[in-house]
Amino acid sequence: MLYMFHCTDKAGAAQVRADNRPAHLAYLEAHADRLFAAGPLLSDDGQGMAGSLLIVECADEAAAQAFAANDPYAQAGLFETVEIRAWRRVYPKS
């Protein structure tokens, strides 16, 4: 099942994001076969990063929670909030 991860960065945490970005990208690369989409949420001016949005194939809710918890960004304390929801693709039709 696909799960959506909506992660919002803590205020003033740009350096935490920058410091942990290589490990985060390596984590995503290690799970590339499960990624439907992944990328940063942008600040209002479009210049900075304010969070992350991922859609990931996970066996169940527990696996989705584990995926989120093992992300280096989460382990570094970057996120203020992490919302995880089951998601279904409707468009574009595959």
mmCIF file of C-alpha atoms in Angstrom:
data_model
loop_
_atom_site.group_PDB
_atom_site.id
_atom_site.type_symbol
_atom_site.label_atom_id
_atom_site.label_comp_id
_atom_site.label_asym_id
_atom_site.label_seq_id
_atom_site.Cartn_x
_atom_site.Cartn_y
_atom_site.Cartn_z
ATOM 1 C CA MET A 1 0.000 0.000 0.000
ATOM 2 C CA LEU A 2 1.148 3.539 -0.664
ATOM 3 C CA TYR A 3 1.598 5.931 2.255
ATOM 4 C CA MET A 4 1.944 9.701 2.162
ATOM 5 C CA PHE A 5 4.409 11.353 4.538
ATOM 6 C CA HIS A 6 3.892 15.080 5.126
ATOM 7 C CA CYS A 7 6.776 16.346 7.238
ATOM 8 C CA THR A 8 7.086 19.936 8.447
ATOM 9 C CA ASP A 9 10.483 21.254 9.529
ATOM 10 C CA LYS A 10 10.978 22.929 12.878
ATOM 11 C CA ALA A 11 11.437 26.696 12.628
ATOM 12 C CA GLY A 12 15.073 27.686 12.241
ATOM 13 C CA ALA A 13 16.206 24.151 11.398
ATOM 14 C CA ALA A 14 17.759 24.870 7.980
ATOM 15 C CA GLN A 15 21.219 23.881 9.219
ATOM 16 C CA VAL A 16 19.925 20.586 10.617
ATOM 17 C CA ARG A 17 18.441 19.866 7.191
ATOM 18 C CA ALA A 18 21.672 20.823 5.404
ATOM 19 C CA ASP A 19 23.856 18.785 7.763
ATOM 20 C CA ASN A 20 21.742 15.642 7.343
ATOM 21 C CA ARG A 21 20.817 15.956 3.662
ATOM 22 C CA PRO A 22 23.503 13.529 2.350
ATOM 23 C CA ALA A 23 22.400 10.804 4.797
ATOM 24 C CA HIS A 24 18.725 11.468 3.993
ATOM 25 C CA LEU A 25 19.360 11.179 0.252
ATOM 26 C CA ALA A 26 21.342 7.962 0.783
ATOM 27 C CA TYR A 27 18.416 6.588 2.823
ATOM 28 C CA LEU A 28 16.014 7.391 -0.003
ATOM 29 C CA GLU A 29 18.364 5.862 -2.565
ATOM 30 C CA ALA A 30 18.538 2.661 -0.494
ATOM 31 C CA HIS A 31 14.722 2.486 -0.716
ATOM 32 C CA ALA A 32 14.341 3.811 -4.276
ATOM 33 C CA ASP A 33 12.393 0.729 -5.362
ATOM 34 C CA ARG A 34 9.649 1.678 -2.854
ATOM 35 C CA LEU A 35 9.460 5.409 -3.649
ATOM 36 C CA PHE A 36 6.552 6.700 -5.703
ATOM 37 C CA ALA A 37 7.510 10.362 -5.136
ATOM 38 C CA ALA A 38 9.795 12.287 -2.814
ATOM 39 C CA GLY A 39 10.924 15.883 -2.502
ATOM 40 C CA PRO A 40 11.139 18.948 -0.319
ATOM 41 C CA LEU A 41 8.306 21.284 0.525
ATOM 42 C CA LEU A 42 9.353 24.848 -0.237
ATOM 43 C CA SER A 43 9.095 28.034 1.766
ATOM 44 C CA ASP A 44 6.567 30.665 0.676
ATOM 45 C CA ASP A 45 9.184 32.431 -1.431
ATOM 46 C CA GLY A 46 10.215 29.165 -3.092
ATOM 47 C CA GLN A 47 13.850 29.656 -2.076
ATOM 48 C CA GLY A 48 14.160 27.528 1.053
ATOM 49 C CA MET A 49 13.038 24.099 2.179
ATOM 50 C CA ALA A 50 10.288 23.849 4.781
ATOM 51 C CA GLY A 51 9.567 20.145 4.977
ATOM 52 C CA SER A 52 9.282 16.951 2.965
ATOM 53 C CA LEU A 53 6.592 15.109 1.039
ATOM 54 C CA LEU A 54 7.058 11.433 0.253
ATOM 55 C CA ILE A 55 4.829 8.716 -1.120
ATOM 56 C CA VAL A 56 6.259 5.313 -0.268
ATOM 57 C CA GLU A 57 5.162 1.718 -0.733
ATOM 58 C CA CYS A 58 4.922 0.096 2.714
ATOM 59 C CA ALA A 59 3.453 -3.231 3.794
ATOM 60 C CA ASP A 60 1.311 -1.639 6.497
ATOM 61 C CA GLU A 61 1.035 1.240 8.971
ATOM 62 C CA ALA A 62 3.761 -0.206 11.215
ATOM 63 C CA ALA A 63 6.175 -0.388 8.275
ATOM 64 C CA ALA A 64 5.318 3.192 7.341
ATOM 65 C CA GLN A 65 5.992 4.335 10.919
ATOM 66 C CA ALA A 66 9.335 2.494 10.870
ATOM 67 C CA PHE A 67 10.280 4.048 7.527
ATOM 68 C CA ALA A 68 9.592 7.516 8.929
ATOM 69 C CA ALA A 69 11.443 6.864 12.185
ATOM 70 C CA ASN A 70 14.560 5.598 10.398
ATOM 71 C CA ASP A 71 14.875 8.619 8.104
ATOM 72 C CA PRO A 72 18.055 10.501 9.081
ATOM 73 C CA TYR A 73 16.094 13.762 9.076
ATOM 74 C CA ALA A 74 13.719 12.361 11.703
ATOM 75 C CA GLN A 75 16.599 10.941 13.733
ATOM 76 C CA ALA A 76 18.269 14.373 13.709
ATOM 77 C CA GLY A 77 15.100 15.995 15.070
ATOM 78 C CA LEU A 78 14.413 18.094 11.959
ATOM 79 C CA PHE A 79 10.650 17.708 11.887
ATOM 80 C CA GLU A 80 8.071 19.580 13.935
ATOM 81 C CA THR A 81 5.329 17.274 12.667
ATOM 82 C CA VAL A 82 5.077 14.102 10.598
ATOM 83 C CA GLU A 83 1.690 13.073 9.227
ATOM 84 C CA ILE A 84 1.404 9.607 7.697
ATOM 85 C CA ARG A 85 -1.684 8.543 5.766
ATOM 86 C CA ALA A 86 -2.557 5.681 3.444
ATOM 87 C CA TRP A 87 -2.845 7.017 -0.097
ATOM 88 C CA ARG A 88 -4.357 5.772 -3.348
ATOM 89 C CA ARG A 89 -3.317 6.911 -6.798
ATOM 90 C CA VAL A 90 -6.224 7.860 -9.044
ATOM 91 C CA TYR A 91 -4.572 10.098 -11.670
ATOM 92 C CA PRO A 92 -2.736 9.861 -13.878
ATOM 93 C CA LYS A 93 -4.055 6.408 -14.629
ATOM 94 C CA SER A 94 -1.320 3.834 -14.915
#
